[in-house]
mmCIF file of C-alpha atoms and ligand atoms in Angstrom:
data_model
loop_
_atom_site.group_PDB
_atom_site.id
_atom_site.type_symbol
_atom_site.label_atom_id
_atom_site.label_comp_id
_atom_site.label_asym_id
_atom_site.label_seq_id
_atom_site.Cartn_x
_atom_site.Cartn_y
_atom_site.Cartn_z
ATOM 1 C CA MET A 195 27.204 -4.408 -13.121
ATOM 2 C CA LYS A 196 30.228 -4.489 -11.032
ATOM 3 C CA ILE A 197 29.441 -5.376 -6.803
ATOM 4 C CA GLU A 198 31.806 -2.664 -5.315
ATOM 5 C CA ALA A 199 30.430 -2.662 -2.110
ATOM 6 C CA ILE A 200 27.743 -3.656 0.624
ATOM 7 C CA THR A 201 26.414 -1.472 3.573
ATOM 8 C CA LEU A 202 24.628 -3.315 6.147
ATOM 9 C CA ARG A 203 22.740 -1.295 8.557
ATOM 10 C CA GLU A 204 20.880 -2.031 11.489
ATOM 11 C CA ILE A 205 17.457 0.623 11.661
ATOM 12 C CA HIS A 206 15.154 0.369 15.151
ATOM 13 C CA MET A 207 11.474 1.205 14.254
ATOM 14 C CA PRO A 208 8.480 0.867 16.863
ATOM 15 C CA LEU A 209 5.301 -0.488 15.230
ATOM 16 C CA VAL A 210 2.325 1.432 15.225
ATOM 17 C CA HIS A 211 0.858 -1.903 17.222
ATOM 18 C CA PHE A 212 1.962 -5.069 18.469
ATOM 19 C CA PHE A 213 2.006 -7.911 16.392
ATOM 20 C CA GLU A 214 0.954 -11.054 17.820
ATOM 21 C CA THR A 215 1.343 -14.699 16.380
ATOM 22 C CA SER A 216 1.337 -17.778 17.445
ATOM 23 C CA PHE A 217 4.898 -17.858 18.050
ATOM 24 C CA GLY A 218 5.261 -14.375 19.773
ATOM 25 C CA ARG A 219 4.684 -10.764 19.943
ATOM 26 C CA THR A 220 6.886 -7.877 18.595
ATOM 27 C CA TYR A 221 6.359 -4.588 19.810
ATOM 28 C CA ASP A 222 9.311 -2.986 18.010
ATOM 29 C CA ARG A 223 10.925 -4.254 14.725
ATOM 30 C CA ARG A 224 15.271 -4.306 14.211
ATOM 31 C CA ILE A 225 15.404 -3.929 10.589
ATOM 32 C CA LEU A 226 18.244 -5.108 8.433
ATOM 33 C CA LEU A 227 18.478 -3.087 5.295
ATOM 34 C CA ILE A 228 21.219 -3.829 2.807
ATOM 35 C CA THR A 229 22.839 -1.424 0.030
ATOM 36 C CA VAL A 230 24.688 -2.441 -2.909
ATOM 37 C CA HIS A 231 26.943 0.215 -4.225
ATOM 38 C CA SER A 232 27.524 -0.645 -8.068
ATOM 39 C CA GLU A 233 28.857 1.547 -10.698
ATOM 40 C CA GLY A 234 27.253 5.050 -8.999
ATOM 41 C CA THR A 235 23.872 3.541 -8.128
ATOM 42 C CA ASN A 236 22.519 2.389 -4.587
ATOM 43 C CA GLY A 237 20.473 -0.487 -4.860
ATOM 44 C CA TRP A 238 18.559 -0.736 -1.426
ATOM 45 C CA ALA A 239 17.079 -4.320 -0.053
ATOM 46 C CA GLU A 240 15.181 -5.390 3.324
ATOM 47 C CA SER A 241 16.290 -8.295 4.826
ATOM 48 C CA VAL A 242 13.022 -9.572 6.500
ATOM 49 C CA THR A 243 14.606 -11.529 9.096
ATOM 50 C CA GLY A 244 13.140 -11.203 12.498
ATOM 51 C CA GLU A 245 14.236 -9.820 15.994
ATOM 52 C CA ASN A 246 14.165 -13.870 17.016
ATOM 53 C CA PRO A 247 14.331 -17.375 15.318
ATOM 54 C CA GLY A 248 10.053 -18.097 15.937
ATOM 55 C CA PHE A 249 9.239 -17.551 12.384
ATOM 56 C CA SER A 250 12.446 -18.912 10.724
ATOM 57 C CA SER A 251 16.152 -20.448 12.153
ATOM 58 C CA GLU A 252 17.112 -16.943 10.693
ATOM 59 C CA TRP A 253 17.277 -14.049 13.236
ATOM 60 C CA ILE A 254 19.132 -10.291 12.799
ATOM 61 C CA GLU A 255 22.242 -11.456 14.155
ATOM 62 C CA SER A 256 23.079 -14.803 11.914
ATOM 63 C CA THR A 257 21.976 -12.892 9.062
ATOM 64 C CA TRP A 258 24.246 -9.784 9.548
ATOM 65 C CA SER A 259 27.093 -12.319 10.552
ATOM 66 C CA THR A 260 26.673 -14.697 7.999
ATOM 67 C CA ILE A 261 26.606 -11.875 5.193
ATOM 68 C CA LYS A 262 29.596 -10.433 6.860
ATOM 69 C CA SER A 263 31.385 -13.489 7.284
ATOM 70 C CA HIS A 264 30.357 -15.632 4.490
ATOM 71 C CA ILE A 265 28.169 -14.242 1.622
ATOM 72 C CA ALA A 266 28.938 -10.690 0.922
ATOM 73 C CA SER A 267 32.635 -12.423 -0.462
ATOM 74 C CA THR A 268 30.974 -14.603 -2.918
ATOM 75 C CA LEU A 269 29.212 -11.248 -4.835
ATOM 76 C CA LEU A 270 32.424 -8.609 -4.127
ATOM 77 C CA GLY A 271 34.048 -7.611 -7.067
ATOM 78 C CA LYS A 272 31.823 -9.437 -9.293
ATOM 79 C CA THR A 273 30.649 -8.375 -12.341
ATOM 80 C CA LEU A 274 27.311 -9.382 -13.247
ATOM 81 C CA SER A 275 24.541 -8.639 -16.192
ATOM 82 C CA ALA A 276 21.554 -9.493 -14.443
ATOM 83 C CA ALA A 277 20.588 -9.797 -10.713
ATOM 84 C CA SER A 278 19.356 -13.154 -11.837
ATOM 85 C CA GLU A 279 22.818 -14.150 -11.460
ATOM 86 C CA SER A 280 23.418 -13.825 -8.048
ATOM 87 C CA PRO A 281 21.770 -17.012 -6.462
ATOM 88 C CA VAL A 282 24.284 -19.166 -8.665
ATOM 89 C CA LEU A 283 27.398 -17.067 -6.677
ATOM 90 C CA MET A 284 25.825 -17.821 -3.399
ATOM 91 C CA ARG A 285 24.395 -21.334 -3.863
ATOM 92 C CA GLY A 286 27.982 -22.330 -1.748
ATOM 93 C CA ILE A 287 26.188 -21.552 1.080
ATOM 94 C CA ARG A 288 23.584 -23.695 2.536
ATOM 95 C CA GLY A 289 20.436 -21.941 3.645
ATOM 96 C CA HIS A 290 20.232 -18.134 5.065
ATOM 97 C CA ARG A 291 18.151 -17.659 2.651
ATOM 98 C CA MET A 292 16.642 -14.325 4.045
ATOM 99 C CA ALA A 293 20.244 -13.253 4.162
ATOM 100 C CA LYS A 294 20.823 -14.115 0.206
ATOM 101 C CA ALA A 295 17.502 -12.410 -0.893
ATOM 102 C CA GLY A 296 18.427 -9.196 1.285
ATOM 103 C CA LEU A 297 21.426 -9.013 -0.976
ATOM 104 C CA GLU A 298 20.014 -10.362 -4.360
ATOM 105 C CA ASN A 299 17.002 -7.928 -4.302
ATOM 106 C CA ALA A 300 19.537 -5.192 -3.626
ATOM 107 C CA ILE A 301 20.863 -6.006 -6.902
ATOM 108 C CA TRP A 302 17.891 -6.174 -8.740
ATOM 109 C CA ASP A 303 16.809 -2.847 -7.238
ATOM 110 C CA ALA A 304 20.118 -1.389 -8.706
ATOM 111 C CA GLU A 305 19.655 -3.052 -12.176
ATOM 112 C CA ALA A 306 16.033 -1.467 -12.339
ATOM 113 C CA GLN A 307 17.731 1.861 -12.164
ATOM 114 C CA GLN A 308 20.663 1.396 -13.948
ATOM 115 C CA LYS A 309 18.475 -0.423 -16.969
ATOM 116 C CA GLN A 310 16.046 2.526 -16.213
ATOM 117 C CA GLN A 311 12.888 0.048 -16.118
ATOM 118 C CA PRO A 312 10.202 -0.130 -13.470
ATOM 119 C CA LEU A 313 11.172 -3.091 -11.022
ATOM 120 C CA SER A 314 7.921 -4.856 -11.256
ATOM 121 C CA LYS A 315 8.715 -5.088 -15.306
ATOM 122 C CA LEU A 316 12.034 -6.119 -14.961
ATOM 123 C CA LEU A 317 10.327 -9.023 -12.592
ATOM 124 C CA GLY A 318 8.201 -10.111 -15.750
ATOM 125 C CA GLY A 319 4.970 -8.271 -14.000
ATOM 126 C CA THR A 320 2.176 -7.307 -16.134
ATOM 127 C CA LEU A 321 -0.588 -6.001 -13.747
ATOM 128 C CA SER A 322 -1.040 -2.569 -13.123
ATOM 129 C CA GLU A 323 -2.566 -2.388 -9.282
ATOM 130 C CA ILE A 324 -2.173 -4.884 -6.558
ATOM 131 C CA ALA A 325 -5.310 -6.313 -4.334
ATOM 132 C CA CYS A 326 -4.618 -5.798 -0.613
ATOM 133 C CA GLY A 327 -5.641 -7.766 2.427
ATOM 134 C CA VAL A 328 -4.503 -7.333 6.116
ATOM 135 C CA SER A 329 -3.152 -9.667 8.649
ATOM 136 C CA ILE A 330 -4.444 -9.117 11.700
ATOM 137 C CA GLY A 331 -2.476 -10.408 14.776
ATOM 138 C CA ILE A 332 -3.660 -12.074 18.309
ATOM 139 C CA GLN A 333 -5.059 -9.196 20.302
ATOM 140 C CA ASP A 334 -5.405 -8.700 24.379
ATOM 141 C CA SER A 335 -9.149 -9.271 24.081
ATOM 142 C CA PRO A 336 -11.771 -10.148 21.199
ATOM 143 C CA GLU A 337 -13.411 -6.722 21.828
ATOM 144 C CA GLN A 338 -10.165 -5.008 20.475
ATOM 145 C CA LEU A 339 -9.966 -7.839 17.472
ATOM 146 C CA MET A 340 -13.486 -6.630 16.511
ATOM 147 C CA GLY A 341 -12.628 -2.983 16.426
ATOM 148 C CA LYS A 342 -9.546 -3.298 14.417
ATOM 149 C CA ILE A 343 -11.563 -5.995 11.795
ATOM 150 C CA GLY A 344 -14.103 -2.915 11.619
ATOM 151 C CA THR A 345 -11.389 -0.385 10.978
ATOM 152 C CA GLU A 346 -10.095 -2.304 8.356
ATOM 153 C CA VAL A 347 -13.070 -3.293 6.755
ATOM 154 C CA ALA A 348 -14.143 0.000 6.328
ATOM 155 C CA ALA A 349 -10.588 1.193 4.732
ATOM 156 C CA GLY A 350 -11.625 -0.970 2.107
ATOM 157 C CA TYR A 351 -9.276 -4.114 2.536
ATOM 158 C CA GLN A 352 -10.300 -6.834 0.133
ATOM 159 C CA ARG A 353 -9.437 -9.650 2.895
ATOM 160 C CA ILE A 354 -9.233 -10.043 6.526
ATOM 161 C CA LYS A 355 -6.542 -12.649 7.725
ATOM 162 C CA LEU A 356 -6.784 -13.317 11.533
ATOM 163 C CA LYS A 357 -4.137 -15.063 13.374
ATOM 164 C CA VAL A 358 -5.401 -18.275 15.269
ATOM 165 C CA LYS A 359 -3.601 -20.627 18.253
ATOM 166 C CA PRO A 360 -5.280 -23.493 20.489
ATOM 167 C CA GLY A 361 -7.576 -20.989 22.627
ATOM 168 C CA TRP A 362 -7.761 -18.017 19.800
ATOM 169 C CA ASP A 363 -9.682 -19.928 17.389
ATOM 170 C CA LEU A 364 -13.458 -21.065 16.837
ATOM 171 C CA GLU A 365 -15.045 -18.815 19.144
ATOM 172 C CA ILE A 366 -13.307 -15.478 17.816
ATOM 173 C CA LEU A 367 -14.001 -16.733 13.859
ATOM 174 C CA GLU A 368 -17.701 -17.422 15.205
ATOM 175 C CA ARG A 369 -17.696 -13.823 16.644
ATOM 176 C CA VAL A 370 -16.138 -12.343 13.404
ATOM 177 C CA ARG A 371 -18.397 -14.178 10.778
ATOM 178 C CA ALA A 372 -21.604 -13.107 13.368
ATOM 179 C CA CYS A 373 -20.497 -9.640 12.338
ATOM 180 C CA TRP A 374 -19.405 -9.997 8.897
ATOM 181 C CA PRO A 375 -20.981 -13.076 7.230
ATOM 182 C CA ASN A 376 -19.439 -12.039 3.809
ATOM 183 C CA ILE A 377 -16.312 -10.850 3.845
ATOM 184 C CA LEU A 378 -13.115 -12.707 2.399
ATOM 185 C CA LEU A 379 -11.995 -14.025 5.419
ATOM 186 C CA SER A 380 -8.784 -16.069 6.369
ATOM 187 C CA CYS A 381 -6.469 -17.213 8.966
ATOM 188 C CA ASP A 382 -2.884 -18.172 9.673
ATOM 189 C CA ALA A 383 -2.234 -20.431 12.350
ATOM 190 C CA ASN A 384 1.824 -20.560 12.013
ATOM 191 C CA SER A 385 2.488 -24.248 12.940
ATOM 192 C CA ALA A 386 0.111 -24.144 16.206
ATOM 193 C CA TYR A 387 -1.106 -27.088 15.564
ATOM 194 C CA THR A 388 -0.621 -31.028 15.125
ATOM 195 C CA LEU A 389 -2.637 -33.780 13.340
ATOM 196 C CA ASP A 390 -4.227 -34.725 16.808
ATOM 197 C CA ASP A 391 -6.104 -31.547 16.475
ATOM 198 C CA LEU A 392 -7.825 -33.165 13.230
ATOM 199 C CA GLU A 393 -11.254 -32.780 14.825
ATOM 200 C CA HIS A 394 -10.890 -29.584 16.354
ATOM 201 C CA LEU A 395 -9.482 -28.071 12.645
ATOM 202 C CA LYS A 396 -12.278 -29.654 10.949
ATOM 203 C CA LYS A 397 -14.714 -27.593 13.092
ATOM 204 C CA LEU A 398 -12.977 -24.319 10.706
ATOM 205 C CA ASP A 399 -14.660 -25.729 7.639
ATOM 206 C CA GLN A 400 -17.983 -23.751 8.810
ATOM 207 C CA PHE A 401 -16.858 -20.319 8.858
ATOM 208 C CA ASN A 402 -16.209 -20.239 4.726
ATOM 209 C CA LEU A 403 -12.520 -19.257 5.225
ATOM 210 C CA LEU A 404 -10.858 -18.522 1.992
ATOM 211 C CA MET A 405 -7.965 -20.587 3.170
ATOM 212 C CA ILE A 406 -6.117 -21.707 6.612
ATOM 213 C CA GLU A 407 -2.574 -20.787 6.550
ATOM 214 C CA GLN A 408 0.373 -22.967 7.503
ATOM 215 C CA PRO A 409 -2.038 -24.912 10.213
ATOM 216 C CA LEU A 410 1.048 -27.824 10.747
ATOM 217 C CA TRP A 411 4.692 -28.173 11.314
ATOM 218 C CA SER A 412 6.896 -25.603 9.298
ATOM 219 C CA ASN A 413 9.088 -27.999 7.611
ATOM 220 C CA ASP A 414 6.112 -30.243 6.851
ATOM 221 C CA PHE A 415 3.914 -30.914 3.439
ATOM 222 C CA TYR A 416 3.079 -35.110 4.304
ATOM 223 C CA TYR A 417 0.910 -34.595 7.166
ATOM 224 C CA HIS A 418 -0.295 -31.376 5.649
ATOM 225 C CA ALA A 419 -1.426 -33.683 2.762
ATOM 226 C CA ARG A 420 -3.409 -35.883 5.276
ATOM 227 C CA LEU A 421 -4.993 -32.972 6.483
ATOM 228 C CA GLN A 422 -6.076 -31.273 3.112
ATOM 229 C CA ARG A 423 -7.981 -34.778 2.544
ATOM 230 C CA GLU A 424 -10.261 -34.106 5.643
ATOM 231 C CA LEU A 425 -10.787 -30.231 4.928
ATOM 232 C CA LYS A 426 -13.168 -28.598 2.739
ATOM 233 C CA THR A 427 -11.341 -25.368 3.295
ATOM 234 C CA ALA A 428 -7.891 -24.949 1.311
ATOM 235 C CA ILE A 429 -4.950 -25.010 3.111
ATOM 236 C CA CYS A 430 -2.108 -22.368 2.069
ATOM 237 C CA LEU A 431 1.258 -23.375 2.848
ATOM 238 C CA ASP A 432 3.688 -20.467 4.183
ATOM 239 C CA GLU A 433 6.937 -21.706 5.988
ATOM 240 C CA SER A 434 7.005 -25.629 4.466
ATOM 241 C CA ILE A 435 7.837 -23.647 0.954
ATOM 242 C CA ARG A 436 11.388 -22.703 0.767
ATOM 243 C CA ASN A 437 11.859 -22.877 -3.139
ATOM 244 C CA ALA A 438 10.065 -24.049 -6.313
ATOM 245 C CA ARG A 439 11.139 -27.907 -5.890
ATOM 246 C CA ASP A 440 9.143 -27.498 -2.422
ATOM 247 C CA ALA A 441 5.958 -25.759 -4.381
ATOM 248 C CA ALA A 442 6.246 -28.825 -7.093
ATOM 249 C CA ALA A 443 6.379 -31.296 -4.216
ATOM 250 C CA ALA A 444 3.676 -29.796 -1.929
ATOM 251 C CA ILE A 445 1.281 -29.547 -5.259
ATOM 252 C CA GLU A 446 1.597 -32.998 -6.161
ATOM 253 C CA LEU A 447 1.449 -34.375 -2.749
ATOM 254 C CA GLY A 448 -2.201 -32.660 -2.285
ATOM 255 C CA SER A 449 -0.572 -30.460 0.652
ATOM 256 C CA CYS A 450 -2.433 -27.452 -0.170
ATOM 257 C CA ARG A 451 -4.377 -25.283 -2.842
ATOM 258 C CA ILE A 452 -2.714 -22.147 -2.698
ATOM 259 C CA ILE A 453 0.755 -20.825 -1.978
ATOM 260 C CA ASN A 454 1.848 -17.443 -0.054
ATOM 261 C CA ILE A 455 4.814 -16.205 -1.602
ATOM 262 C CA LYS A 456 7.387 -14.218 0.495
ATOM 263 C CA VAL A 457 10.525 -13.177 -1.516
ATOM 264 C CA GLY A 458 12.453 -13.266 1.671
ATOM 265 C CA ARG A 459 11.598 -16.890 2.974
ATOM 266 C CA VAL A 460 12.590 -18.579 -0.549
ATOM 267 C CA GLY A 461 16.079 -16.170 -0.789
ATOM 268 C CA GLY A 462 15.219 -13.817 -3.460
ATOM 269 C CA PHE A 463 13.189 -12.452 -6.702
ATOM 270 C CA THR A 464 14.733 -15.157 -8.416
ATOM 271 C CA GLU A 465 12.961 -18.211 -6.530
ATOM 272 C CA ALA A 466 10.145 -16.319 -6.188
ATOM 273 C CA LYS A 467 9.228 -16.211 -10.020
ATOM 274 C CA LYS A 468 10.218 -19.354 -10.234
ATOM 275 C CA ILE A 469 7.760 -20.498 -7.577
ATOM 276 C CA HIS A 470 5.181 -18.537 -9.138
ATOM 277 C CA ASP A 471 5.732 -19.841 -12.716
ATOM 278 C CA VAL A 472 5.417 -23.303 -10.965
ATOM 279 C CA CYS A 473 2.196 -22.460 -9.319
ATOM 280 C CA LYS A 474 0.579 -21.095 -12.306
ATOM 281 C CA SER A 475 1.316 -23.848 -14.539
ATOM 282 C CA HIS A 476 -0.610 -25.966 -12.104
ATOM 283 C CA SER A 477 -3.493 -23.921 -11.769
ATOM 284 C CA ILE A 478 -2.400 -22.910 -8.058
ATOM 285 C CA PRO A 479 -3.114 -19.355 -6.729
ATOM 286 C CA VAL A 480 -0.469 -17.202 -5.200
ATOM 287 C CA TRP A 481 -0.206 -14.217 -2.650
ATOM 288 C CA CYS A 482 2.455 -12.204 -1.598
ATOM 289 C CA GLY A 483 3.163 -12.158 2.033
ATOM 290 C CA GLY A 484 4.441 -9.916 4.431
ATOM 291 C CA MET A 485 7.094 -9.833 7.279
ATOM 292 C CA LEU A 486 6.115 -6.272 8.934
ATOM 293 C CA GLU A 487 8.498 -4.393 6.294
ATOM 294 C CA SER A 488 9.460 -1.195 6.587
ATOM 295 C CA GLY A 489 8.559 0.539 3.230
ATOM 296 C CA ILE A 490 11.821 -0.913 0.922
ATOM 297 C CA GLY A 491 10.934 -4.345 1.578
ATOM 298 C CA ARG A 492 6.992 -3.134 1.232
ATOM 299 C CA ALA A 493 8.178 -1.743 -2.417
ATOM 300 C CA HIS A 494 9.400 -4.737 -3.389
ATOM 301 C CA ASN A 495 6.431 -6.681 -2.174
ATOM 302 C CA VAL A 496 4.792 -4.132 -4.860
ATOM 303 C CA SER A 497 6.814 -4.821 -7.734
ATOM 304 C CA LEU A 498 6.585 -8.834 -7.135
ATOM 305 C CA SER A 499 3.109 -8.833 -6.552
ATOM 306 C CA SER A 500 2.755 -7.114 -10.187
ATOM 307 C CA LEU A 501 3.233 -11.038 -11.842
ATOM 308 C CA ASP A 502 -0.254 -12.342 -13.016
ATOM 309 C CA ASN A 503 -0.451 -15.372 -10.891
ATOM 310 C CA PHE A 504 -0.835 -12.883 -7.656
ATOM 311 C CA ARG A 505 -4.680 -13.702 -7.762
ATOM 312 C CA LEU A 506 -5.256 -13.442 -4.268
ATOM 313 C CA PRO A 507 -4.822 -10.190 -1.913
ATOM 314 C CA GLY A 508 -1.523 -10.284 -0.345
ATOM 315 C CA ASP A 509 -0.653 -9.136 3.084
ATOM 316 C CA VAL A 510 0.801 -6.170 1.661
ATOM 317 C CA SER A 511 -0.917 -3.359 2.958
ATOM 318 C CA ALA A 512 -0.746 0.776 3.744
ATOM 319 C CA SER A 513 2.975 1.805 5.399
ATOM 320 C CA LYS A 514 0.567 3.899 8.414
ATOM 321 C CA ARG A 515 -0.418 0.437 9.520
ATOM 322 C CA TYR A 516 2.983 -0.170 10.527
ATOM 323 C CA TRP A 517 4.757 3.339 11.074
ATOM 324 C CA LYS A 518 4.290 6.323 12.097
ATOM 325 C CA GLU A 519 6.673 7.521 9.343
ATOM 326 C CA ASP A 520 7.948 5.244 6.774
ATOM 327 C CA ILE A 521 11.241 5.440 5.189
ATOM 328 C CA ILE A 522 10.331 5.888 1.698
ATOM 329 C CA GLU A 523 8.445 8.317 -0.142
ATOM 330 C CA PRO A 524 5.799 8.713 -0.983
ATOM 331 C CA GLU A 525 4.509 5.946 1.643
ATOM 332 C CA VAL A 526 2.757 3.110 0.578
ATOM 333 C CA VAL A 527 -0.981 3.898 0.515
ATOM 334 C CA VAL A 528 -4.095 1.679 -0.007
ATOM 335 C CA SER A 529 -6.843 3.091 -1.924
ATOM 336 C CA PRO A 530 -10.383 2.752 -0.733
ATOM 337 C CA LYS A 531 -11.051 -0.123 -3.164
ATOM 338 C CA GLY A 532 -8.265 -1.997 -1.363
ATOM 339 C CA THR A 533 -5.788 -1.577 -4.054
ATOM 340 C CA ILE A 534 -2.117 -0.289 -4.361
ATOM 341 C CA PRO A 535 -0.993 1.173 -7.964
ATOM 342 C CA VAL A 536 2.130 -0.466 -9.280
ATOM 343 C CA SER A 537 4.844 2.268 -10.307
ATOM 344 C CA THR A 538 5.205 2.982 -13.667
ATOM 345 C CA GLN A 539 8.401 5.176 -12.816
ATOM 346 C CA PRO A 540 12.389 3.598 -13.203
ATOM 347 C CA GLY A 541 13.097 1.389 -10.269
ATOM 348 C CA ARG A 542 11.384 0.445 -7.234
ATOM 349 C CA GLY A 543 9.066 3.517 -7.604
ATOM 350 C CA TYR A 544 9.353 4.721 -4.155
ATOM 351 C CA LYS A 545 12.023 7.277 -3.011
ATOM 352 C CA ILE A 546 14.557 6.365 -0.413
ATOM 353 C CA ARG A 547 14.311 8.480 2.862
ATOM 354 C CA GLU A 548 18.139 8.553 3.586
ATOM 355 C CA ASP A 549 18.356 11.487 6.420
ATOM 356 C CA LEU A 550 15.484 9.740 8.322
ATOM 357 C CA ILE A 551 17.126 6.408 7.817
ATOM 358 C CA GLU A 552 20.418 8.115 9.059
ATOM 359 C CA LYS A 553 18.517 8.859 12.284
ATOM 360 C CA LEU A 554 17.211 5.556 12.781
ATOM 361 C CA THR A 555 20.318 3.323 12.211
ATOM 362 C CA VAL A 556 22.014 1.673 15.277
ATOM 363 C CA ARG A 557 24.844 0.135 13.363
ATOM 364 C CA LYS A 558 25.851 0.376 10.116
ATOM 365 C CA GLU A 559 29.034 -1.267 8.089
ATOM 366 C CA THR A 560 30.333 -1.106 4.633
ATOM 367 C CA LEU A 561 32.107 -4.440 3.115
ATOM 368 C CA LYS A 562 34.530 -4.023 0.156
ATOM 369 C CA ALA A 563 36.394 -6.621 -1.966
HETATM 370 O O1 OSB B 270 3.071 -15.517 8.800
HETATM 371 O O2 OSB B 270 2.716 -14.350 7.626
HETATM 372 C C1 OSB B 270 2.956 -14.676 8.336
HETATM 373 C C2 OSB B 270 4.402 -11.412 10.174
HETATM 374 C C3 OSB B 270 5.768 -12.130 10.553
HETATM 375 C C4 OSB B 270 6.004 -13.544 10.846
HETATM 376 C C5 OSB B 270 4.984 -14.293 10.068
HETATM 377 C C6 OSB B 270 3.890 -13.697 9.177
HETATM 378 C C7 OSB B 270 3.465 -12.244 9.778
HETATM 379 C C8 OSB B 270 2.225 -11.601 9.024
HETATM 380 C C9 OSB B 270 2.188 -10.250 9.018
HETATM 381 O O3 OSB B 270 1.129 -12.181 8.919
HETATM 382 C C10 OSB B 270 1.904 -10.083 7.287
HETATM 383 C C11 OSB B 270 2.047 -8.234 7.388
HETATM 384 O O4 OSB B 270 3.578 -8.068 6.988
HETATM 385 O O5 OSB B 270 1.504 -7.298 7.867
HETATM 386 MG MG1 MG B 271 2.021 -17.048 7.419
#
């Protein structure tokens, strides 16, 4: 597969409903799409870099300029026999994992087309459908939140995850549990607490949560291990896990009992697969996280979630929860039992709506060797 050219493109898409985490609220997404042009095929991917450096230090401007000035040239003009060879080519650049993931995953997308194989199979996936949960942000009021949970439970989602932060946690969970005592429920703090909150965090144990995601600092394993020893509820790490070595260290230290894999956060499919395998060998279940992706990133998340240690419902949910109109065809649809079928078609299994993408594009640049 010769990497002949790379197109960077920014599209703007308003969210159907704002999304709020402990680090801020998003109404409109600025999405970075990447196309790798190779021997007559176009591989597409999404870099999940955000509008602000809130979740990660990367954001769309840094990702765009780092790809353009430094990363693209490590790939352009090269001939690869598989997408999994690309991380080695990019390893001279430190960090910028969301940027690298966008490039690597576009090459995987092209490879699946060229080899006429479903992307899920190329990744090693075996599941024929994936289990879906939803992530529900902080709302303007508890009533608004209760309404949203009701809608998603009725739609069949298998797990509800609530964003929490100090002041939007215990009372909220108490109200939710009073209404829905038996649903699979978890919460995600996006690093909103410190170890000074230990006594407060212990009170979360009463709600029978499936997990509490990333309660402490985004770059920590050590204090999470101390916290995990004090909690009955399983800790799940998201932000802290950058690669398979981090996953192994976190497991060995006892920092978590569950890991969330986001392909952008860890630098691409190759590293995501390694994390999956490390977790599997230690009997640690994983699930696929979300970053408010468009259909392109979402389609890739569906393929990744078909690996067999994705044993818990992920944050991969229906297109219509995010967008009036998605940029893939068909849109991602979730069944009444809360599942998405994994496509058996060659490639990513969803067509790219190039006309719509063109309309949503605010800038575009093609890089050549
Ligand atoms: O921590 O999982 C997170 C969205 C943006 C940034 C971080 C997170 C999230 C989500 C949304 O929880 C998941 C989704 O795409 O629905
Ligand atoms: Mg998270």
